[in-house]
PDB file of C-alpha atoms and ligand atoms in Angstrom:
ATOM      1  CA  UNK A   1       0.000   0.000   0.000  1.00 94.00           C
ATOM      2  CA  UNK A   2       1.217   3.522  -0.734  1.00 96.00           C
ATOM      3  CA  UNK A   3       1.466   6.381   1.794  1.00 96.00           C
ATOM      4  CA  UNK A   4      -1.530   8.291   0.426  1.00 95.00           C
ATOM      5  CA  UNK A   5      -3.900   5.311   0.656  1.00 96.00           C
ATOM      6  CA  UNK A   6      -2.709   4.264   4.118  1.00 96.00           C
ATOM      7  CA  UNK A   7      -3.515   7.749   5.435  1.00 96.00           C
ATOM      8  CA  UNK A   8      -6.809   8.044   3.541  1.00 95.00           C
ATOM      9  CA  UNK A   9      -8.135   5.115   5.576  1.00 93.00           C
ATOM     10  CA  UNK A  10      -7.792   7.231   8.734  1.00 95.00           C
ATOM     11  CA  UNK A  11      -9.338  10.513   7.635  1.00 91.00           C
ATOM     12  CA  UNK A  12     -11.227  10.893  10.931  1.00 90.00           C
ATOM     13  CA  UNK A  13      -7.956  11.543  12.803  1.00 92.00           C
ATOM     14  CA  UNK A  14      -5.738  12.423   9.879  1.00 94.00           C
ATOM     15  CA  UNK A  15      -3.177  14.577  11.768  1.00 95.00           C
ATOM     16  CA  UNK A  16      -2.585  11.916  14.408  1.00 96.00           C
ATOM     17  CA  UNK A  17      -2.316   9.234  11.693  1.00 97.00           C
ATOM     18  CA  UNK A  18       0.351  11.344   9.953  1.00 97.00           C
ATOM     19  CA  UNK A  19       2.394  11.584  13.170  1.00 96.00           C
ATOM     20  CA  UNK A  20       2.008   7.839  13.747  1.00 97.00           C
ATOM     21  CA  UNK A  21       3.082   6.976  10.206  1.00 97.00           C
ATOM     22  CA  UNK A  22       6.203   9.163  10.425  1.00 97.00           C
ATOM     23  CA  UNK A  23       6.940   7.490  13.779  1.00 96.00           C
ATOM     24  CA  UNK A  24       6.605   4.007  12.220  1.00 97.00           C
ATOM     25  CA  UNK A  25       8.928   5.058   9.399  1.00 96.00           C
ATOM     26  CA  UNK A  26      11.490   6.289  11.958  1.00 95.00           C
ATOM     27  CA  UNK A  27      10.993   9.792  10.590  1.00 95.00           C
ATOM     28  CA  UNK A  28       9.537  11.450  13.698  1.00 90.00           C
ATOM     29  CA  UNK A  29      11.762  14.484  13.023  1.00 89.00           C
ATOM     30  CA  UNK A  30       9.972  15.085   9.690  1.00 90.00           C
ATOM     31  CA  UNK A  31       6.583  16.768   9.244  1.00 89.00           C
ATOM     32  CA  UNK A  32       3.611  16.324   6.906  1.00 90.00           C
ATOM     33  CA  UNK A  33       5.568  17.952   4.051  1.00 95.00           C
ATOM     34  CA  UNK A  34       7.592  14.714   3.865  1.00 95.00           C
ATOM     35  CA  UNK A  35       4.411  12.654   3.592  1.00 95.00           C
ATOM     36  CA  UNK A  36       3.062  14.896   0.826  1.00 95.00           C
ATOM     37  CA  UNK A  37       6.334  14.672  -1.099  1.00 96.00           C
ATOM     38  CA  UNK A  38       6.356  10.882  -0.724  1.00 96.00           C
ATOM     39  CA  UNK A  39       2.646  10.147  -1.073  1.00 95.00           C
ATOM     40  CA  UNK A  40       3.120   7.451  -3.707  1.00 96.00           C
ATOM     41  CA  UNK A  41       5.926   5.633  -1.848  1.00 96.00           C
ATOM     42  CA  UNK A  42       5.148   1.969  -1.229  1.00 96.00           C
ATOM     43  CA  UNK A  43       5.056   1.118   2.495  1.00 96.00           C
ATOM     44  CA  UNK A  44       6.825  -2.048   3.667  1.00 96.00           C
ATOM     45  CA  UNK A  45       4.308  -4.573   5.084  1.00 96.00           C
ATOM     46  CA  UNK A  46       5.985  -4.516   8.489  1.00 95.00           C
ATOM     47  CA  UNK A  47       5.622  -0.723   8.745  1.00 96.00           C
ATOM     48  CA  UNK A  48       2.031  -0.925   7.568  1.00 97.00           C
ATOM     49  CA  UNK A  49       1.019  -3.504  10.166  1.00 97.00           C
ATOM     50  CA  UNK A  50       2.580  -1.551  13.058  1.00 97.00           C
ATOM     51  CA  UNK A  51       0.911   1.622  11.741  1.00 97.00           C
ATOM     52  CA  UNK A  52      -2.507  -0.065  11.530  1.00 97.00           C
ATOM     53  CA  UNK A  53      -2.120  -1.407  15.062  1.00 97.00           C
ATOM     54  CA  UNK A  54      -1.252   2.051  16.428  1.00 97.00           C
ATOM     55  CA  UNK A  55      -4.173   3.657  14.551  1.00 97.00           C
ATOM     56  CA  UNK A  56      -6.509   1.094  16.073  1.00 97.00           C
ATOM     57  CA  UNK A  57      -5.227   1.929  19.550  1.00 97.00           C
ATOM     58  CA  UNK A  58      -5.613   5.647  18.846  1.00 97.00           C
ATOM     59  CA  UNK A  59      -9.206   4.972  17.815  1.00 95.00           C
ATOM     60  CA  UNK A  60      -9.898   3.432  21.223  1.00 95.00           C
ATOM     61  CA  UNK A  61      -8.815   6.769  22.746  1.00 95.00           C
ATOM     62  CA  UNK A  62      -5.234   6.026  23.846  1.00 97.00           C
ATOM     63  CA  UNK A  63      -3.486   9.420  23.744  1.00 97.00           C
ATOM     64  CA  UNK A  64      -1.152  10.091  20.816  1.00 97.00           C
ATOM     65  CA  UNK A  65       1.667  10.974  23.259  1.00 98.00           C
ATOM     66  CA  UNK A  66       1.539   7.508  24.846  1.00 98.00           C
ATOM     67  CA  UNK A  67       1.528   5.793  21.432  1.00 98.00           C
ATOM     68  CA  UNK A  68       4.488   7.850  20.225  1.00 97.00           C
ATOM     69  CA  UNK A  69       6.170   7.616  23.639  1.00 97.00           C
ATOM     70  CA  UNK A  70       6.953  11.327  23.769  1.00 97.00           C
ATOM     71  CA  UNK A  71       5.458  14.831  23.900  1.00 97.00           C
ATOM     72  CA  UNK A  72       7.060  18.160  23.064  1.00 96.00           C
ATOM     73  CA  UNK A  73       7.135  20.647  25.930  1.00 97.00           C
ATOM     74  CA  UNK A  74       9.088  23.918  25.985  1.00 96.00           C
ATOM     75  CA  UNK A  75      10.804  22.698  22.800  1.00 93.00           C
ATOM     76  CA  UNK A  76      12.086  19.602  24.642  1.00 97.00           C
ATOM     77  CA  UNK A  77      11.089  16.111  23.549  1.00 97.00           C
ATOM     78  CA  UNK A  78      10.054  14.357  26.762  1.00 98.00           C
ATOM     79  CA  UNK A  79       9.529  10.631  27.060  1.00 98.00           C
ATOM     80  CA  UNK A  80       6.092   9.848  28.476  1.00 98.00           C
ATOM     81  CA  UNK A  81       4.375   6.606  29.448  1.00 98.00           C
ATOM     82  CA  UNK A  82       1.111   5.855  31.214  1.00 97.00           C
ATOM     83  CA  UNK A  83       3.008   6.353  34.504  1.00 98.00           C
ATOM     84  CA  UNK A  84       3.114  10.117  33.980  1.00 98.00           C
ATOM     85  CA  UNK A  85       0.774  12.962  33.088  1.00 98.00           C
ATOM     86  CA  UNK A  86       1.165  14.184  29.507  1.00 98.00           C
ATOM     87  CA  UNK A  87       2.752  17.657  29.713  1.00 98.00           C
ATOM     88  CA  UNK A  88       0.298  20.406  28.661  1.00 97.00           C
ATOM     89  CA  UNK A  89       1.054  23.697  26.884  1.00 95.00           C
ATOM     90  CA  UNK A  90      -0.692  25.635  29.683  1.00 96.00           C
ATOM     91  CA  UNK A  91       2.043  24.515  32.083  1.00 97.00           C
ATOM     92  CA  UNK A  92       4.571  26.562  30.095  1.00 96.00           C
ATOM     93  CA  UNK A  93       3.201  29.668  31.862  1.00 95.00           C
ATOM     94  CA  UNK A  94       4.504  28.236  35.146  1.00 97.00           C
ATOM     95  CA  UNK A  95       7.910  27.607  33.538  1.00 98.00           C
ATOM     96  CA  UNK A  96       8.064  31.170  32.179  1.00 97.00           C
ATOM     97  CA  UNK A  97       7.239  32.583  35.602  1.00 98.00           C
ATOM     98  CA  UNK A  98       9.877  30.441  37.328  1.00 98.00           C
ATOM     99  CA  UNK A  99      12.515  31.436  34.765  1.00 98.00           C
ATOM    100  CA  UNK A 100      11.642  35.131  35.292  1.00 98.00           C
ATOM    101  CA  UNK A 101      12.029  34.819  39.079  1.00 98.00           C
ATOM    102  CA  UNK A 102      15.360  32.994  38.706  1.00 98.00           C
ATOM    103  CA  UNK A 103      16.629  35.882  36.555  1.00 97.00           C
ATOM    104  CA  UNK A 104      15.138  38.679  38.671  1.00 97.00           C
ATOM    105  CA  UNK A 105      16.479  37.428  42.006  1.00 96.00           C
ATOM    106  CA  UNK A 106      19.563  35.594  40.721  1.00 97.00           C
ATOM    107  CA  UNK A 107      18.314  32.344  42.290  1.00 98.00           C
ATOM    108  CA  UNK A 108      20.630  29.338  42.341  1.00 96.00           C
ATOM    109  CA  UNK A 109      18.227  26.576  43.439  1.00 98.00           C
ATOM    110  CA  UNK A 110      14.686  25.457  42.670  1.00 98.00           C
ATOM    111  CA  UNK A 111      12.266  22.615  43.550  1.00 98.00           C
ATOM    112  CA  UNK A 112       9.613  21.076  41.253  1.00 98.00           C
ATOM    113  CA  UNK A 113       7.089  19.211  43.435  1.00 98.00           C
ATOM    114  CA  UNK A 114       5.270  16.293  41.799  1.00 98.00           C
ATOM    115  CA  UNK A 115       7.456  16.394  38.709  1.00 98.00           C
ATOM    116  CA  UNK A 116       5.917  13.462  36.763  1.00 98.00           C
ATOM    117  CA  UNK A 117       7.878  13.213  33.501  1.00 98.00           C
ATOM    118  CA  UNK A 118      10.135  16.004  34.790  1.00 98.00           C
ATOM    119  CA  UNK A 119       8.599  18.538  32.390  1.00 98.00           C
ATOM    120  CA  UNK A 120       8.810  21.657  34.580  1.00 98.00           C
ATOM    121  CA  UNK A 121      12.169  20.710  36.099  1.00 98.00           C
ATOM    122  CA  UNK A 122      13.770  19.996  32.689  1.00 98.00           C
ATOM    123  CA  UNK A 123      12.302  23.095  31.035  1.00 98.00           C
ATOM    124  CA  UNK A 124      13.529  25.436  33.791  1.00 98.00           C
ATOM    125  CA  UNK A 125      16.927  23.703  33.851  1.00 98.00           C
ATOM    126  CA  UNK A 126      17.248  24.067  30.061  1.00 98.00           C
ATOM    127  CA  UNK A 127      16.498  27.794  30.318  1.00 98.00           C
ATOM    128  CA  UNK A 128      18.769  28.311  33.369  1.00 97.00           C
ATOM    129  CA  UNK A 129      21.673  25.844  33.024  1.00 97.00           C
ATOM    130  CA  UNK A 130      23.468  27.112  36.164  1.00 95.00           C
ATOM    131  CA  UNK A 131      20.441  26.425  38.363  1.00 98.00           C
ATOM    132  CA  UNK A 132      20.591  23.529  40.784  1.00 98.00           C
ATOM    133  CA  UNK A 133      17.280  21.731  40.270  1.00 98.00           C
ATOM    134  CA  UNK A 134      15.524  19.288  42.597  1.00 98.00           C
ATOM    135  CA  UNK A 135      12.420  17.390  41.471  1.00 98.00           C
ATOM    136  CA  UNK A 136      10.228  15.164  43.625  1.00 98.00           C
ATOM    137  CA  UNK A 137       7.376  12.761  43.058  1.00 98.00           C
ATOM    138  CA  UNK A 138       5.472  10.250  45.195  1.00 98.00           C
ATOM    139  CA  UNK A 139       5.619   7.738  42.331  1.00 98.00           C
ATOM    140  CA  UNK A 140       8.842   5.757  41.855  1.00 98.00           C
ATOM    141  CA  UNK A 141       7.681   4.881  38.337  1.00 98.00           C
ATOM    142  CA  UNK A 142       7.273   8.555  37.461  1.00 98.00           C
ATOM    143  CA  UNK A 143      10.734   9.292  38.865  1.00 98.00           C
ATOM    144  CA  UNK A 144      12.190   6.587  36.621  1.00 98.00           C
ATOM    145  CA  UNK A 145      10.755   8.408  33.580  1.00 98.00           C
ATOM    146  CA  UNK A 146      12.036  11.760  34.888  1.00 98.00           C
ATOM    147  CA  UNK A 147      15.493  10.183  35.337  1.00 98.00           C
ATOM    148  CA  UNK A 148      15.405   8.885  31.770  1.00 98.00           C
ATOM    149  CA  UNK A 149      14.481  12.346  30.479  1.00 98.00           C
ATOM    150  CA  UNK A 150      17.225  14.002  32.528  1.00 98.00           C
ATOM    151  CA  UNK A 151      19.781  11.587  31.070  1.00 98.00           C
ATOM    152  CA  UNK A 152      18.566  11.806  27.455  1.00 98.00           C
ATOM    153  CA  UNK A 153      18.350  15.588  27.505  1.00 98.00           C
ATOM    154  CA  UNK A 154      21.584  15.932  29.476  1.00 98.00           C
ATOM    155  CA  UNK A 155      19.851  18.124  32.052  1.00 98.00           C
ATOM    156  CA  UNK A 156      21.054  16.902  35.453  1.00 96.00           C
ATOM    157  CA  UNK A 157      18.476  17.241  38.236  1.00 97.00           C
ATOM    158  CA  UNK A 158      18.314  15.807  41.751  1.00 98.00           C
ATOM    159  CA  UNK A 159      15.362  13.373  41.980  1.00 98.00           C
ATOM    160  CA  UNK A 160      13.710  12.546  45.314  1.00 98.00           C
ATOM    161  CA  UNK A 161      10.820  10.209  46.101  1.00 98.00           C
ATOM    162  CA  UNK A 162       8.493  12.204  48.336  1.00 98.00           C
ATOM    163  CA  UNK A 163       4.791  12.596  48.962  1.00 97.00           C
ATOM    164  CA  UNK A 164       4.634  16.399  48.545  1.00 98.00           C
ATOM    165  CA  UNK A 165       7.030  17.846  51.154  1.00 97.00           C
ATOM    166  CA  UNK A 166       7.026  14.953  53.626  1.00 97.00           C
ATOM    167  CA  UNK A 167      10.274  13.459  52.315  1.00 96.00           C
ATOM    168  CA  UNK A 168      12.127  16.786  52.187  1.00 97.00           C
ATOM    169  CA  UNK A 169      12.539  17.423  55.921  1.00 95.00           C
ATOM    170  CA  UNK A 170      15.066  20.127  56.773  1.00 95.00           C
ATOM    171  CA  UNK A 171      15.545  21.311  53.192  1.00 97.00           C
ATOM    172  CA  UNK A 172      14.724  24.822  51.940  1.00 98.00           C
ATOM    173  CA  UNK A 173      14.542  26.495  48.558  1.00 98.00           C
ATOM    174  CA  UNK A 174      14.092  30.077  47.343  1.00 98.00           C
ATOM    175  CA  UNK A 175      11.570  28.848  44.754  1.00 98.00           C
ATOM    176  CA  UNK A 176       9.086  25.970  44.811  1.00 98.00           C
ATOM    177  CA  UNK A 177       6.890  25.243  41.786  1.00 98.00           C
ATOM    178  CA  UNK A 178       4.189  22.606  41.349  1.00 98.00           C
ATOM    179  CA  UNK A 179       1.577  21.417  38.886  1.00 98.00           C
ATOM    180  CA  UNK A 180      -0.385  19.240  41.344  1.00 98.00           C
ATOM    181  CA  UNK A 181      -3.516  17.168  40.701  1.00 98.00           C
ATOM    182  CA  UNK A 182      -6.301  19.751  40.770  1.00 98.00           C
ATOM    183  CA  UNK A 183      -9.234  18.283  38.845  1.00 97.00           C
ATOM    184  CA  UNK A 184     -12.253  17.695  41.123  1.00 97.00           C
ATOM    185  CA  UNK A 185     -13.259  14.025  41.415  1.00 97.00           C
ATOM    186  CA  UNK A 186     -16.723  14.751  40.002  1.00 96.00           C
ATOM    187  CA  UNK A 187     -15.421  16.717  36.985  1.00 97.00           C
ATOM    188  CA  UNK A 188     -16.759  15.008  33.833  1.00 96.00           C
ATOM    189  CA  UNK A 189     -13.456  15.773  32.045  1.00 95.00           C
ATOM    190  CA  UNK A 190     -11.859  12.885  33.951  1.00 96.00           C
ATOM    191  CA  UNK A 191     -13.987  10.502  31.902  1.00 95.00           C
ATOM    192  CA  UNK A 192     -13.212  12.130  28.531  1.00 95.00           C
ATOM    193  CA  UNK A 193     -10.326  12.354  26.056  1.00 94.00           C
ATOM    194  CA  UNK A 194      -6.720  11.752  27.093  1.00 95.00           C
ATOM    195  CA  UNK A 195      -7.491  12.062  30.829  1.00 97.00           C
ATOM    196  CA  UNK A 196      -9.105   8.585  30.868  1.00 97.00           C
ATOM    197  CA  UNK A 197      -5.685   7.046  30.253  1.00 97.00           C
ATOM    198  CA  UNK A 198      -3.511   9.210  32.489  1.00 97.00           C
ATOM    199  CA  UNK A 199      -2.499   8.323  36.084  1.00 96.00           C
ATOM    200  CA  UNK A 200      -5.502   9.315  38.187  1.00 95.00           C
ATOM    201  CA  UNK A 201      -3.255  10.395  41.091  1.00 94.00           C
ATOM    202  CA  UNK A 202      -1.693  13.034  38.803  1.00 96.00           C
ATOM    203  CA  UNK A 203      -5.092  14.464  37.898  1.00 97.00           C
ATOM    204  CA  UNK A 204      -7.289  14.502  40.990  1.00 96.00           C
ATOM    205  CA  UNK A 205      -7.102  14.377  44.781  1.00 94.00           C
ATOM    206  CA  UNK A 206     -10.283  12.270  44.710  1.00 94.00           C
ATOM    207  CA  UNK A 207     -12.155  15.150  46.332  1.00 95.00           C
ATOM    208  CA  UNK A 208     -12.747  18.840  45.490  1.00 96.00           C
ATOM    209  CA  UNK A 209      -9.504  19.240  43.523  1.00 97.00           C
ATOM    210  CA  UNK A 210      -7.927  21.533  46.125  1.00 98.00           C
ATOM    211  CA  UNK A 211      -6.596  18.818  48.477  1.00 97.00           C
ATOM    212  CA  UNK A 212      -3.040  18.671  47.131  1.00 98.00           C
ATOM    213  CA  UNK A 213      -2.944  22.468  46.818  1.00 98.00           C
ATOM    214  CA  UNK A 214      -3.987  22.820  50.513  1.00 98.00           C
ATOM    215  CA  UNK A 215      -1.210  20.423  51.565  1.00 98.00           C
ATOM    216  CA  UNK A 216       1.437  22.238  49.513  1.00 98.00           C
ATOM    217  CA  UNK A 217       0.327  25.699  50.712  1.00 98.00           C
ATOM    218  CA  UNK A 218       0.352  24.481  54.336  1.00 98.00           C
ATOM    219  CA  UNK A 219       3.673  22.636  54.206  1.00 97.00           C
ATOM    220  CA  UNK A 220       5.784  24.772  51.861  1.00 98.00           C
ATOM    221  CA  UNK A 221       6.590  27.691  54.240  1.00 98.00           C
ATOM    222  CA  UNK A 222       8.798  25.302  56.269  1.00 97.00           C
ATOM    223  CA  UNK A 223      10.726  24.678  53.035  1.00 98.00           C
ATOM    224  CA  UNK A 224      10.963  28.229  51.709  1.00 98.00           C
ATOM    225  CA  UNK A 225      13.871  30.537  52.419  1.00 97.00           C
ATOM    226  CA  UNK A 226      12.842  34.008  53.646  1.00 96.00           C
ATOM    227  CA  UNK A 227      11.467  35.878  50.613  1.00 97.00           C
ATOM    228  CA  UNK A 228      11.021  32.575  48.762  1.00 98.00           C
ATOM    229  CA  UNK A 229       8.273  32.042  46.198  1.00 98.00           C
ATOM    230  CA  UNK A 230       5.670  29.306  45.783  1.00 98.00           C
ATOM    231  CA  UNK A 231       4.063  29.025  42.311  1.00 98.00           C
ATOM    232  CA  UNK A 232       1.116  26.679  41.745  1.00 98.00           C
ATOM    233  CA  UNK A 233      -0.751  25.672  38.611  1.00 98.00           C
ATOM    234  CA  UNK A 234      -4.505  25.276  39.117  1.00 98.00           C
ATOM    235  CA  UNK A 235      -7.809  24.955  37.289  1.00 97.00           C
ATOM    236  CA  UNK A 236      -9.153  28.007  35.410  1.00 96.00           C
ATOM    237  CA  UNK A 237     -11.880  28.380  38.061  1.00 96.00           C
ATOM    238  CA  UNK A 238      -9.719  27.840  41.164  1.00 98.00           C
ATOM    239  CA  UNK A 239      -7.729  31.108  41.195  1.00 98.00           C
ATOM    240  CA  UNK A 240      -9.781  32.789  43.955  1.00 98.00           C
ATOM    241  CA  UNK A 241      -9.674  29.663  46.157  1.00 98.00           C
ATOM    242  CA  UNK A 242      -5.915  29.266  45.775  1.00 98.00           C
ATOM    243  CA  UNK A 243      -5.277  32.975  46.465  1.00 98.00           C
ATOM    244  CA  UNK A 244      -7.419  32.703  49.600  1.00 98.00           C
ATOM    245  CA  UNK A 245      -5.554  29.620  50.857  1.00 98.00           C
ATOM    246  CA  UNK A 246      -2.224  31.392  50.328  1.00 98.00           C
ATOM    247  CA  UNK A 247      -3.408  34.579  52.051  1.00 98.00           C
ATOM    248  CA  UNK A 248      -4.738  32.619  55.047  1.00 98.00           C
ATOM    249  CA  UNK A 249      -1.405  30.805  55.347  1.00 98.00           C
ATOM    250  CA  UNK A 250       0.425  34.153  55.420  1.00 97.00           C
ATOM    251  CA  UNK A 251       1.852  34.465  51.900  1.00 98.00           C
ATOM    252  CA  UNK A 252       2.395  37.982  50.480  1.00 98.00           C
ATOM    253  CA  UNK A 253       2.472  39.491  46.978  1.00 97.00           C
ATOM    254  CA  UNK A 254      -0.142  36.967  45.815  1.00 98.00           C
ATOM    255  CA  UNK A 255      -0.217  37.136  42.024  1.00 98.00           C
ATOM    256  CA  UNK A 256      -2.228  35.445  39.271  1.00 98.00           C
ATOM    257  CA  UNK A 257      -0.909  34.465  35.833  1.00 98.00           C
ATOM    258  CA  UNK A 258      -2.897  33.430  32.756  1.00 97.00           C
ATOM    259  CA  UNK A 259      -2.052  30.664  30.288  1.00 94.00           C
ATOM    260  CA  UNK A 260      -1.619  31.057  26.516  1.00 89.00           C
ATOM    261  CA  UNK A 261      -5.355  30.664  26.045  1.00 92.00           C
ATOM    262  CA  UNK A 262      -5.946  33.580  28.432  1.00 95.00           C
ATOM    263  CA  UNK A 263      -7.339  31.451  31.272  1.00 96.00           C
ATOM    264  CA  UNK A 264      -6.345  32.045  34.928  1.00 97.00           C
ATOM    265  CA  UNK A 265      -3.813  29.228  35.378  1.00 98.00           C
ATOM    266  CA  UNK A 266      -1.175  29.851  38.070  1.00 98.00           C
ATOM    267  CA  UNK A 267      -1.042  31.645  41.401  1.00 98.00           C
ATOM    268  CA  UNK A 268       2.105  32.526  43.294  1.00 98.00           C
ATOM    269  CA  UNK A 269       3.004  34.061  46.611  1.00 98.00           C
ATOM    270  CA  UNK A 270       6.073  35.185  48.519  1.00 98.00           C
ATOM    271  CA  UNK A 271       6.944  33.896  52.016  1.00 98.00           C
ATOM    272  CA  UNK A 272       8.348  36.850  53.950  1.00 93.00           C
ATOM    273  CA  UNK A 273       7.596  35.857  57.571  1.00 71.00           C
TER     274      UNK A 273
HETATM  275  N1  LIG B 301      -4.427  20.590  33.205  1.00 96.59           N
HETATM  276  C1  LIG B 301      -4.852  19.232  33.232  1.00 96.59           C
HETATM  277  C2  LIG B 301      -6.231  19.100  32.626  1.00 96.59           C
HETATM  278  O1  LIG B 301      -7.158  19.706  33.095  1.00 96.59           O
HETATM  279  C3  LIG B 301      -4.833  18.651  34.603  1.00 96.59           C
HETATM  280  C4  LIG B 301      -3.465  18.580  35.158  1.00 96.59           C
HETATM  281  C5  LIG B 301      -3.459  18.592  36.621  1.00 96.59           C
HETATM  282  O2  LIG B 301      -4.409  18.194  37.301  1.00 96.59           O
HETATM  283  N2  LIG B 301      -2.389  19.055  37.142  1.00 96.59           N
HETATM  284  O3  LIG B 301      -6.373  18.420  31.662  1.00 96.59           O
END
């Protein structure tokens, strides 16, 4: 079968089929222009059968990132498996904010809590190579993926297994950043799209979606240097709740940032007490 006909059979999710075909051809670095230029190329049977298998899995809803085994984030290619959340573009606003603070205050150290694939930690490290980066996660399987990404991308980070801050006793940072699980357990989005296949513990606290955020806001002051910042990603409708939790805990300079789509997406505060 030729390229054009193989793709025509998957018109319903054409763009994903194109990415999968390039992946099967070992041409993941190419784009659809290659496929157009080669649309009458004959596909080897072996390639075709792997491609058909992947398309079938995509049709059942398995996220493209898990089928490819990677997702681009902050121009880094990160390995992802079903053990980690698929990095989202909206999280880049948290990275930008962290990078700004590192530059503004000349920070030398930073902690990414609940790192998953290592997306935030790797992105900040790539933008600030001198920074000493620590990344934690409660999941040993997630940390194994983060370690693989750190090695492949040559971005050394310290990895620690810890349920939020409980495993980081006695350690302090001038900047702590986290994209915690914040989807409420009754949010219908959990049963739709990619989220159905992602680790549930990375998406929801099993309650109102603010459980992990409450824990981090409560526990982080013991781990922040004086004047240190805590930045948290949250749901588009959680900004007021997160700001309130931070204010009650005694944070100052509480600030909201919006994601690329213009939705309220991250709240930060400074610990000056
Ligand atoms: N932003 C993700 C979503 O709503 C959720 C990620 C998270 O809970 N940290 O799809």
